[in-house]
Coordinates of C-alpha atoms and ligand atoms in Angstrom, one line a residue:
X29 CA -2.7 36.4 110.7
X30 CA -3.9 39.8 109.7
X31 CA -3.3 40.8 106.0
X32 CA -3.3 44.3 104.3
X33 CA -6.3 44.6 101.5
X34 CA -4.8 46.7 98.4
X35 CA -7.1 47.6 95.8
X36 CA -5.8 48.5 92.6
X37 CA -7.2 49.3 89.1
X38 CA -8.0 46.0 87.0
X39 CA -7.5 47.5 83.9
X40 CA -6.7 51.3 82.7
X41 CA -4.4 54.2 82.7
X42 CA -3.5 53.0 86.1
X43 CA -3.4 49.4 86.2
X44 CA 0.2 48.5 85.3
X45 CA 1.9 51.3 87.1
X46 CA 0.1 49.9 90.1
X47 CA 1.5 46.5 89.6
X48 CA 4.9 47.5 89.0
X49 CA 4.9 49.7 92.1
X50 CA 4.1 46.9 94.3
X51 CA 6.6 44.8 92.7
X52 CA 9.5 47.3 93.1
X53 CA 8.1 47.0 96.7
X54 CA 9.5 43.4 96.9
X55 CA 5.9 42.0 96.6
X56 CA 5.2 39.0 94.5
X57 CA 2.0 37.7 93.6
X58 CA 0.5 36.4 90.5
X59 CA -1.1 38.4 88.1
X60 CA -3.3 38.4 85.4
X61 CA -5.9 35.8 84.3
X62 CA -8.6 38.1 85.0
X63 CA -8.5 37.5 88.7
X64 CA -10.4 39.9 91.3
X65 CA -8.4 39.2 94.1
X66 CA -4.7 37.5 94.6
X67 CA -2.4 36.9 97.6
X68 CA 0.9 37.9 97.8
X69 CA 3.5 34.9 98.4
X70 CA 6.2 37.1 100.6
X71 CA 4.2 39.7 102.2
X72 CA 1.0 39.9 104.1
X73 CA -0.9 41.6 101.6
X74 CA -3.9 40.8 99.3
X75 CA -4.5 42.3 96.1
X76 CA -8.2 43.5 94.6
X77 CA -8.2 44.3 91.1
X78 CA -11.6 46.6 90.7
X79 CA -12.8 50.0 88.5
X80 CA -11.3 52.8 90.0
X81 CA -14.3 54.5 90.7
X82 CA -15.6 51.8 93.1
X83 CA -12.0 52.0 95.0
X84 CA -13.0 54.7 97.2
X85 CA -16.0 53.2 98.4
X86 CA -15.0 49.9 99.2
X87 CA -11.8 51.3 101.3
X88 CA -14.5 53.6 103.6
X89 CA -16.2 50.5 103.9
X90 CA -13.1 48.6 104.7
X91 CA -13.3 45.8 102.2
X92 CA -10.0 46.9 101.0
X93 CA -7.9 48.7 103.4
X94 CA -6.1 51.1 100.9
X95 CA -6.3 51.6 97.5
X96 CA -4.3 53.3 94.8
X97 CA -6.4 55.8 92.6
X98 CA -6.1 59.4 90.5
X99 CA -6.6 62.0 93.2
X100 CA -9.4 63.0 90.8
X101 CA -11.1 59.8 91.4
X102 CA -10.4 60.5 95.6
X103 CA -11.8 63.8 95.3
X104 CA -14.7 63.5 93.4
X105 CA -15.7 61.1 95.5
X106 CA -16.5 62.6 98.9
X107 CA -15.6 59.5 100.8
X108 CA -14.4 59.2 104.1
X109 CA -10.6 58.1 103.3
X110 CA -7.6 60.2 103.3
X111 CA -4.6 60.0 101.3
X112 CA -1.5 58.8 102.6
X113 CA 1.0 58.6 100.1
X114 CA 1.2 60.4 96.4
X115 CA 2.9 58.4 94.0
X116 CA 4.3 60.6 91.2
X117 CA 2.8 58.9 88.3
X118 CA -0.3 59.3 86.2
X119 CA 0.2 63.2 86.3
X120 CA -2.8 64.9 84.6
X121 CA -5.3 67.9 85.3
X122 CA -9.0 68.4 85.5
X123 CA -9.5 71.7 83.4
X124 CA -12.3 73.9 81.9
X125 CA -12.3 73.7 77.9
X126 CA -14.3 75.6 75.7
X127 CA -14.6 75.6 72.0
X128 CA -11.4 76.9 70.5
X129 CA -13.0 80.4 68.5
X130 CA -14.3 81.4 71.6
X131 CA -12.4 84.7 72.9
X132 CA -12.3 83.6 76.4
X133 CA -11.6 86.4 78.7
X134 CA -12.0 84.9 82.5
X135 CA -14.0 82.8 84.6
X136 CA -17.0 85.1 83.9
X137 CA -17.6 83.4 81.3
X138 CA -19.2 80.7 82.8
X139 CA -22.2 82.1 84.3
X140 CA -25.2 81.1 82.9
X141 CA -23.6 78.5 80.8
X142 CA -24.1 74.6 80.5
X143 CA -21.0 72.7 81.1
X144 CA -20.4 68.9 81.0
X145 CA -18.4 66.6 83.1
X146 CA -17.9 63.6 85.1
X147 CA -16.6 65.7 87.8
X148 CA -20.0 67.4 89.2
X149 CA -18.6 67.6 92.8
X150 CA -15.1 69.2 92.0
X151 CA -16.5 71.4 89.4
X152 CA -19.5 72.5 91.3
X153 CA -17.1 73.4 94.5
X154 CA -15.0 75.2 92.1
X155 CA -17.7 77.1 90.9
X156 CA -18.5 78.1 94.4
X157 CA -15.6 79.0 95.5
X158 CA -15.4 81.3 92.3
X159 CA -19.0 82.4 92.9
X160 CA -19.7 81.5 89.2
X161 CA -23.4 80.0 88.5
X162 CA -23.5 77.4 85.8
X163 CA -25.3 74.5 85.4
X164 CA -23.3 71.4 85.3
X165 CA -24.7 68.7 82.9
X166 CA -23.4 65.2 84.6
X167 CA -22.5 62.8 81.5
X168 CA -20.2 59.6 82.2
X169 CA -17.9 59.2 78.9
X170 CA -17.2 61.4 75.8
X171 CA -17.5 64.5 77.4
X172 CA -15.4 66.1 74.9
X173 CA -18.1 65.9 72.2
X174 CA -20.5 67.6 74.3
X175 CA -20.3 71.0 73.0
X176 CA -19.5 70.1 69.2
X177 CA -23.6 68.4 69.4
X178 CA -24.9 71.5 71.2
X179 CA -25.3 70.1 74.6
X180 CA -23.1 72.0 76.7
X181 CA -20.9 75.5 75.8
X182 CA -17.8 74.1 77.6
X183 CA -16.7 71.0 79.4
X184 CA -14.6 70.1 82.5
X185 CA -12.5 67.1 81.7
X186 CA -9.0 65.3 82.6
X187 CA -6.4 66.6 80.1
X188 CA -2.9 65.6 79.8
X189 CA -1.0 65.7 76.3
X190 CA -4.0 68.3 75.5
X191 CA -4.5 66.0 71.8
X192 CA -7.7 65.2 72.8
X193 CA -9.0 68.7 73.3
X194 CA -7.4 69.6 70.2
X195 CA -8.7 67.2 67.9
X196 CA -12.5 68.2 69.0
X197 CA -11.8 71.7 68.4
X198 CA -11.9 72.8 72.1
X199 CA -9.1 74.8 74.2
X200 CA -8.2 74.3 77.7
X201 CA -9.2 78.1 79.5
X202 CA -8.4 77.0 83.5
X203 CA -7.1 74.4 85.5
X204 CA -9.6 73.6 87.9
X205 CA -7.1 70.8 90.0
X206 CA -3.7 68.7 89.5
X207 CA -4.1 65.3 89.8
X208 CA -1.6 62.4 90.1
X209 CA -2.1 58.9 91.4
X210 CA -2.2 58.7 95.2
X211 CA -2.6 55.9 97.8
X212 CA -5.8 56.6 99.9
X213 CA -6.5 54.7 103.3
X214 CA -9.5 54.0 105.2
X215 CA -9.4 56.5 108.6
X216 CA -9.3 53.5 110.7
X217 CA -7.2 50.5 110.4
X218 CA -6.5 48.3 113.0
X219 CA -3.2 48.1 114.6
X220 CA -1.7 45.2 113.0
X221 CA -2.9 46.2 109.6
X222 CA -1.5 49.5 109.8
X223 CA 1.7 48.0 110.8
X224 CA 1.9 46.1 107.6
X225 CA 0.7 49.3 106.0
X226 CA 3.5 51.2 107.4
X227 CA 6.1 48.4 106.3
X228 CA 4.6 49.0 102.8
X229 CA 4.9 52.8 102.9
X230 CA 8.1 52.6 104.0
X231 CA 9.3 50.3 101.0
X232 CA 7.3 52.6 98.5
X233 CA 9.2 56.1 100.0
X234 CA 12.4 53.9 99.2
X235 CA 11.8 53.3 95.6
X236 CA 10.5 56.7 95.2
X237 CA 13.6 58.2 96.7
X238 CA 15.8 56.0 94.6
X239 CA 14.1 57.3 91.4
X240 CA 14.5 60.8 92.5
X241 CA 18.4 60.3 92.7
X242 CA 21.0 59.2 91.2
X243 CA 24.6 57.8 91.8
X244 CA 27.4 59.9 90.6
X245 CA 31.1 58.8 90.4
X246 CA 34.1 61.0 89.2
X247 CA 37.5 61.3 89.0
X248 CA 39.0 64.7 90.7
X249 CA 42.7 65.9 91.1
X250 CA 43.0 66.2 94.9
X251 CA 43.6 70.0 94.4
X252 CA 39.9 70.6 92.8
X253 CA 38.0 68.3 95.5
X254 CA 37.0 71.1 97.5
X255 CA 35.5 72.9 94.6
X256 CA 33.9 70.1 93.2
X257 CA 32.1 69.1 96.5
X258 CA 31.0 72.4 96.8
X259 CA 29.6 72.2 93.4
X260 CA 27.8 68.7 94.2
X261 CA 24.3 69.5 95.9
X262 CA 22.5 68.0 98.8
X263 CA 23.5 64.7 100.3
X264 CA 26.1 64.4 103.2
X265 CA 29.5 64.1 102.9
X266 CA 30.6 62.5 99.7
X267 CA 33.2 59.1 99.9
X268 CA 36.5 59.9 98.7
X269 CA 39.1 57.3 97.8
X270 CA 42.5 57.7 96.3
X271 CA 43.1 56.5 92.8
X272 CA 46.2 54.9 91.8
X273 CA 46.9 57.8 89.5
X274 CA 49.2 60.1 91.8
X275 CA 47.4 63.1 93.3
X276 CA 43.5 61.9 91.8
X277 CA 40.7 60.9 94.0
X278 CA 37.6 58.9 92.8
X279 CA 34.3 60.6 94.5
X280 CA 31.3 59.0 94.8
X281 CA 28.0 60.6 96.2
X282 CA 24.4 61.0 95.2
X283 CA 22.8 63.5 93.6
X284 CA 19.1 64.6 92.7
X285 CA 18.1 63.7 89.2
X286 CA 16.7 67.1 88.2
X287 CA 19.7 68.8 89.8
X288 CA 22.2 66.6 87.6
X289 CA 22.0 68.2 84.3
X290 CA 22.3 71.7 86.0
X291 CA 26.0 71.2 87.4
X292 CA 27.2 68.7 84.9
X293 CA 29.3 71.7 82.9
X294 CA 30.6 73.4 86.3
X295 CA 31.6 70.2 87.1
X296 CA 33.8 69.9 84.1
X297 CA 35.5 72.7 84.0
X298 CA 36.3 72.3 87.9
X299 CA 38.5 69.2 86.2
X300 CA 36.3 66.3 86.8
X301 CA 37.0 63.1 84.4
X302 CA 35.7 60.0 84.0
X303 CA 31.8 61.1 85.5
X304 CA 29.6 58.1 85.9
X305 CA 25.9 58.7 86.4
X306 CA 24.0 55.0 87.7
X307 CA 20.5 54.6 88.8
X308 CA 19.7 53.6 92.3
X309 CA 17.2 50.9 92.9
X310 CA 16.2 51.5 96.4
X311 CA 17.2 54.1 98.7
X312 CA 16.6 54.1 102.7
X313 CA 16.8 57.3 104.4
Ligands
PRT6 O1 -12.6 51.3 83.9 P1 -12.2 52.2 84.8 O2 -13.4 53.0 85.5 O3 -11.4 51.6 86.0 O4 -11.3 53.5 84.4 P2 -11.6 54.9 83.8 O5 -12.0 54.6 82.5 O6 -12.3 55.4 84.5 O7 -10.5 55.3 84.1 P3 -8.8 55.7 83.3 O8 -8.2 54.2 83.1 O9 -8.9 56.3 81.5 O10 -8.0 56.5 84.0 C1 -7.5 55.9 85.6 C2 -7.1 57.6 86.2 O11 -5.8 57.8 85.2 C3 -7.7 58.7 85.8 O12 -8.6 58.8 87.1 C4 -6.5 60.0 86.1 O13 -6.5 60.3 87.5 C5 -5.2 59.3 85.2 N1 -5.2 59.9 84.2 C6 -3.9 60.2 83.5 C7 -6.5 60.2 82.9 C8 -5.3 60.7 81.9 N2 -4.4 60.8 82.3 C9 -6.0 60.9 80.8 N3 -5.3 61.3 79.7 N4 -7.5 59.8 82.9 C10 -8.2 59.9 81.6 N5 -7.5 60.6 80.8 C11 -8.5 60.9 79.6 C12 -9.1 62.0 79.7 O14 -10.4 61.4 80.2 C13 -9.5 62.5 77.8 O15 -10.4 61.6 77.3 O16 -7.5 61.0 78.2 C14 -8.6 61.7 77.4 C15 -6.9 63.0 77.7 O17 -6.1 62.8 77.1 P4 -4.9 63.5 76.4 O18 -3.6 63.0 76.0 O19 -5.3 63.7 74.8 O20 -5.1 65.1 76.8
ZN7 ZN1 -13.6 55.1 85.7

């Protein structure tokens, strides 16, 4: 029987969360021990542990069917692979940065300048689209020290908190791309493998939906029910159960994690009591 081969980062910023996502999808597999390949015991999946930069090529060549990498690595690789799902973790951006004492007034600054980066393809395209003529100096690590040692006038690198730039006397001036972890796939999967991937994607989406939503329970006087239902955004009609206390009901619904704090005061003002908000483990839509 066919198996779906998934490539994930062996050790680095994406490793733990990639493993966690697969485990949340119910996949069981021995992890660790420095293995390069492991088999799931309860799902037709094989997991390959690789350097993230190698994953696009493995996926393009169908050695792995799918992979989890940063969107930045996907775009830089220019391989014949496609994104099948954005995974909402390891968010960051690829940005241009210059020494902090520079009075930066716009992209024109970069004309005829030398910029150090490990992302020459993405940066080259960005400069071309913006009609900037700059020299792109390719370096593979510690890009942030390039201006300080006189190797470049600026850099283009991954930023998340910004503290690396700050401690190297640099300031972020332009965002080239936003990035997050994505699942990539080779363009042509045999039908049986595609079917396993579809099952996995269904599970991933259920896990993602669950993370974005909370289950909310509250008590409401019956005469306020309509008002409270109107305050709760989204999701079909809530469940309403009578309470032992005369004239009161318990209301259950699902609410977007990001919306909850916006409506909490309104709910209380409308008379809601005993509000409980609990996490959802899986949410099947
Ligand atoms: O060994 P391997 O090649 O597999 O790993 P790697 O060293 O190439 O990659 P790794 O593990 O560092 O990052 C994997 C992916 O995580 C990247 O491709 C991004 O998609 C994502 N990611 C998220 C980040 C960061 N946040 C991040 N902060 N990748 C790198 N950084 C680095 C950045 O290069 C800079 O040096 O962190 C520094 C900046 O961080 P702040 O917080 O100081 O701004
Ligand atoms: Zn890498």
